[in-house]
Amino acid sequence: MRITAQARDMVYGRGAAGIAARLDLETREGWRVVTTVEADSSGHLLDWECGEFHRGLYRIVFDSDRYFVALGLQAAYPDITVIFRAIGEIDCQIQVAIAPYSYSTCFGVDG
């Protein structure tokens, strides 16, 4: 199973290059940080470098505040959190469209 994500900047109509994101896994003790990464030039988060994924609840937390401040803008949402369920051997594809005052998400599967 793989987990991939892409952040799209809706202000400029391009990938949110360099946006930082954290991937967490829900455990009995609460949320555990799996890894952190920055998006590539197309806004893709592909290289989580954390080994194997398992079934369960995951969340990706996008640092929209730092991203928009670097562009000279102020964000209403300092971070954007997407929680999703990974089931079996299905690859999960998360897409987030971000703007300073709105965001939307889409979940896709492959497999």
CSV table of C-alpha atoms in Angstrom, one decimal:
chain,number,residue,atom,x,y,z
A,1,MET,CA,0.0,0.0,0.0
A,2,ARG,CA,1.2,3.5,-0.8
A,3,ILE,CA,-0.1,6.9,0.4
A,4,THR,CA,0.5,9.8,-2.0
A,5,ALA,CA,-0.8,13.4,-1.8
A,6,GLN,CA,-0.8,16.6,-3.9
A,7,ALA,CA,-1.5,20.1,-2.7
A,8,ARG,CA,-2.7,22.6,-5.3
A,9,ASP,CA,-2.4,26.4,-4.8
A,10,MET,CA,-5.8,27.8,-6.1
A,11,VAL,CA,-4.5,31.4,-5.9
A,12,TYR,CA,-1.9,30.8,-8.6
A,13,GLY,CA,-3.3,27.7,-10.2
A,14,ARG,CA,-0.3,25.5,-9.7
A,15,GLY,CA,1.1,22.9,-7.3
A,16,ALA,CA,1.9,24.2,-3.8
A,17,ALA,CA,5.6,23.7,-4.2
A,18,GLY,CA,7.5,23.5,-0.8
A,19,ILE,CA,4.4,23.2,1.4
A,20,ALA,CA,5.3,21.3,4.5
A,21,ALA,CA,3.2,18.3,5.6
A,22,ARG,CA,3.2,15.9,8.4
A,23,LEU,CA,1.8,12.3,8.2
A,24,ASP,CA,0.3,10.9,11.4
A,25,LEU,CA,-1.1,7.5,12.3
A,26,GLU,CA,-3.8,7.0,15.0
A,27,THR,CA,-2.7,4.5,17.7
A,28,ARG,CA,-4.3,3.4,21.0
A,29,GLU,CA,-2.2,6.2,22.7
A,30,GLY,CA,-3.4,8.9,20.2
A,31,TRP,CA,-1.8,10.3,17.1
A,32,ARG,CA,1.8,9.4,16.3
A,33,VAL,CA,3.9,11.3,13.9
A,34,VAL,CA,5.1,9.0,11.1
A,35,THR,CA,7.1,11.5,9.1
A,36,THR,CA,7.3,15.0,7.7
A,37,VAL,CA,8.0,16.1,4.2
A,38,GLU,CA,7.9,19.1,1.8
A,39,ALA,CA,6.1,19.0,-1.5
A,40,ASP,CA,8.1,18.9,-4.7
A,41,SER,CA,7.8,21.6,-7.4
A,42,SER,CA,4.5,20.1,-8.5
A,43,GLY,CA,3.0,20.1,-5.0
A,44,HIS,CA,3.4,16.3,-4.8
A,45,LEU,CA,4.2,14.5,-1.5
A,46,LEU,CA,5.4,11.1,-2.7
A,47,ASP,CA,8.5,10.3,-0.7
A,48,TRP,CA,7.3,9.8,2.8
A,49,GLU,CA,10.4,7.7,3.7
A,50,CYS,CA,8.8,5.9,6.5
A,51,GLY,CA,8.7,2.2,5.5
A,52,GLU,CA,5.5,0.2,5.1
A,53,PHE,CA,2.0,1.5,5.6
A,54,HIS,CA,-0.7,-0.5,7.4
A,55,ARG,CA,-4.5,-0.4,7.7
A,56,GLY,CA,-5.8,2.4,10.0
A,57,LEU,CA,-6.6,6.0,10.3
A,58,TYR,CA,-4.0,8.5,9.0
A,59,ARG,CA,-4.0,12.2,8.8
A,60,ILE,CA,-2.0,14.6,6.8
A,61,VAL,CA,-1.5,18.1,8.3
A,62,PHE,CA,-0.5,20.7,5.7
A,63,ASP,CA,1.3,23.9,7.1
A,64,SER,CA,-0.8,26.4,5.0
A,65,ASP,CA,0.1,29.3,7.3
A,66,ARG,CA,3.9,29.1,6.6
A,67,TYR,CA,3.2,28.4,2.9
A,68,PHE,CA,1.0,31.5,2.4
A,69,VAL,CA,3.1,33.8,4.6
A,70,ALA,CA,6.1,33.0,2.3
A,71,LEU,CA,3.9,34.3,-0.6
A,72,GLY,CA,3.0,37.5,1.2
A,73,LEU,CA,-0.5,36.3,2.1
A,74,GLN,CA,-2.3,35.6,5.3
A,75,ALA,CA,-4.2,32.3,5.7
A,76,ALA,CA,-7.5,31.9,7.7
A,77,TYR,CA,-6.6,28.3,8.3
A,78,PRO,CA,-3.1,28.0,9.8
A,79,ASP,CA,-3.1,24.3,9.0
A,80,ILE,CA,-5.3,22.0,6.9
A,81,THR,CA,-5.9,18.5,8.3
A,82,VAL,CA,-7.1,15.6,6.2
A,83,ILE,CA,-8.1,12.4,8.1
A,84,PHE,CA,-8.6,9.3,6.0
A,85,ARG,CA,-8.8,5.5,6.4
A,86,ALA,CA,-6.3,3.2,4.7
A,87,ILE,CA,-7.9,-0.1,4.0
A,88,GLY,CA,-6.0,-3.2,2.9
A,89,GLU,CA,-3.6,-3.1,-0.1
A,90,ILE,CA,-5.3,-0.2,-1.8
A,91,ASP,CA,-3.1,2.8,-2.7
A,92,CYS,CA,-4.5,6.0,-1.2
A,93,GLN,CA,-4.3,9.3,-3.2
A,94,ILE,CA,-5.1,12.5,-1.3
A,95,GLN,CA,-5.6,15.8,-3.2
A,96,VAL,CA,-6.0,19.2,-1.5
A,97,ALA,CA,-6.8,22.5,-3.2
A,98,ILE,CA,-5.8,25.4,-0.9
A,99,ALA,CA,-6.4,29.1,-0.9
A,100,PRO,CA,-6.0,31.6,2.0
A,101,TYR,CA,-9.7,31.4,2.9
A,102,SER,CA,-10.8,28.0,1.7
A,103,TYR,CA,-9.8,24.4,0.9
A,104,SER,CA,-11.3,21.3,-0.5
A,105,THR,CA,-10.1,17.7,-0.5
A,106,CYS,CA,-10.5,14.6,-2.7
A,107,PHE,CA,-9.7,11.0,-1.9
A,108,GLY,CA,-8.9,8.4,-4.6
A,109,VAL,CA,-7.8,4.8,-4.5
A,110,ASP,CA,-5.9,2.6,-6.9
A,111,GLY,CA,-5.7,-1.1,-6.6
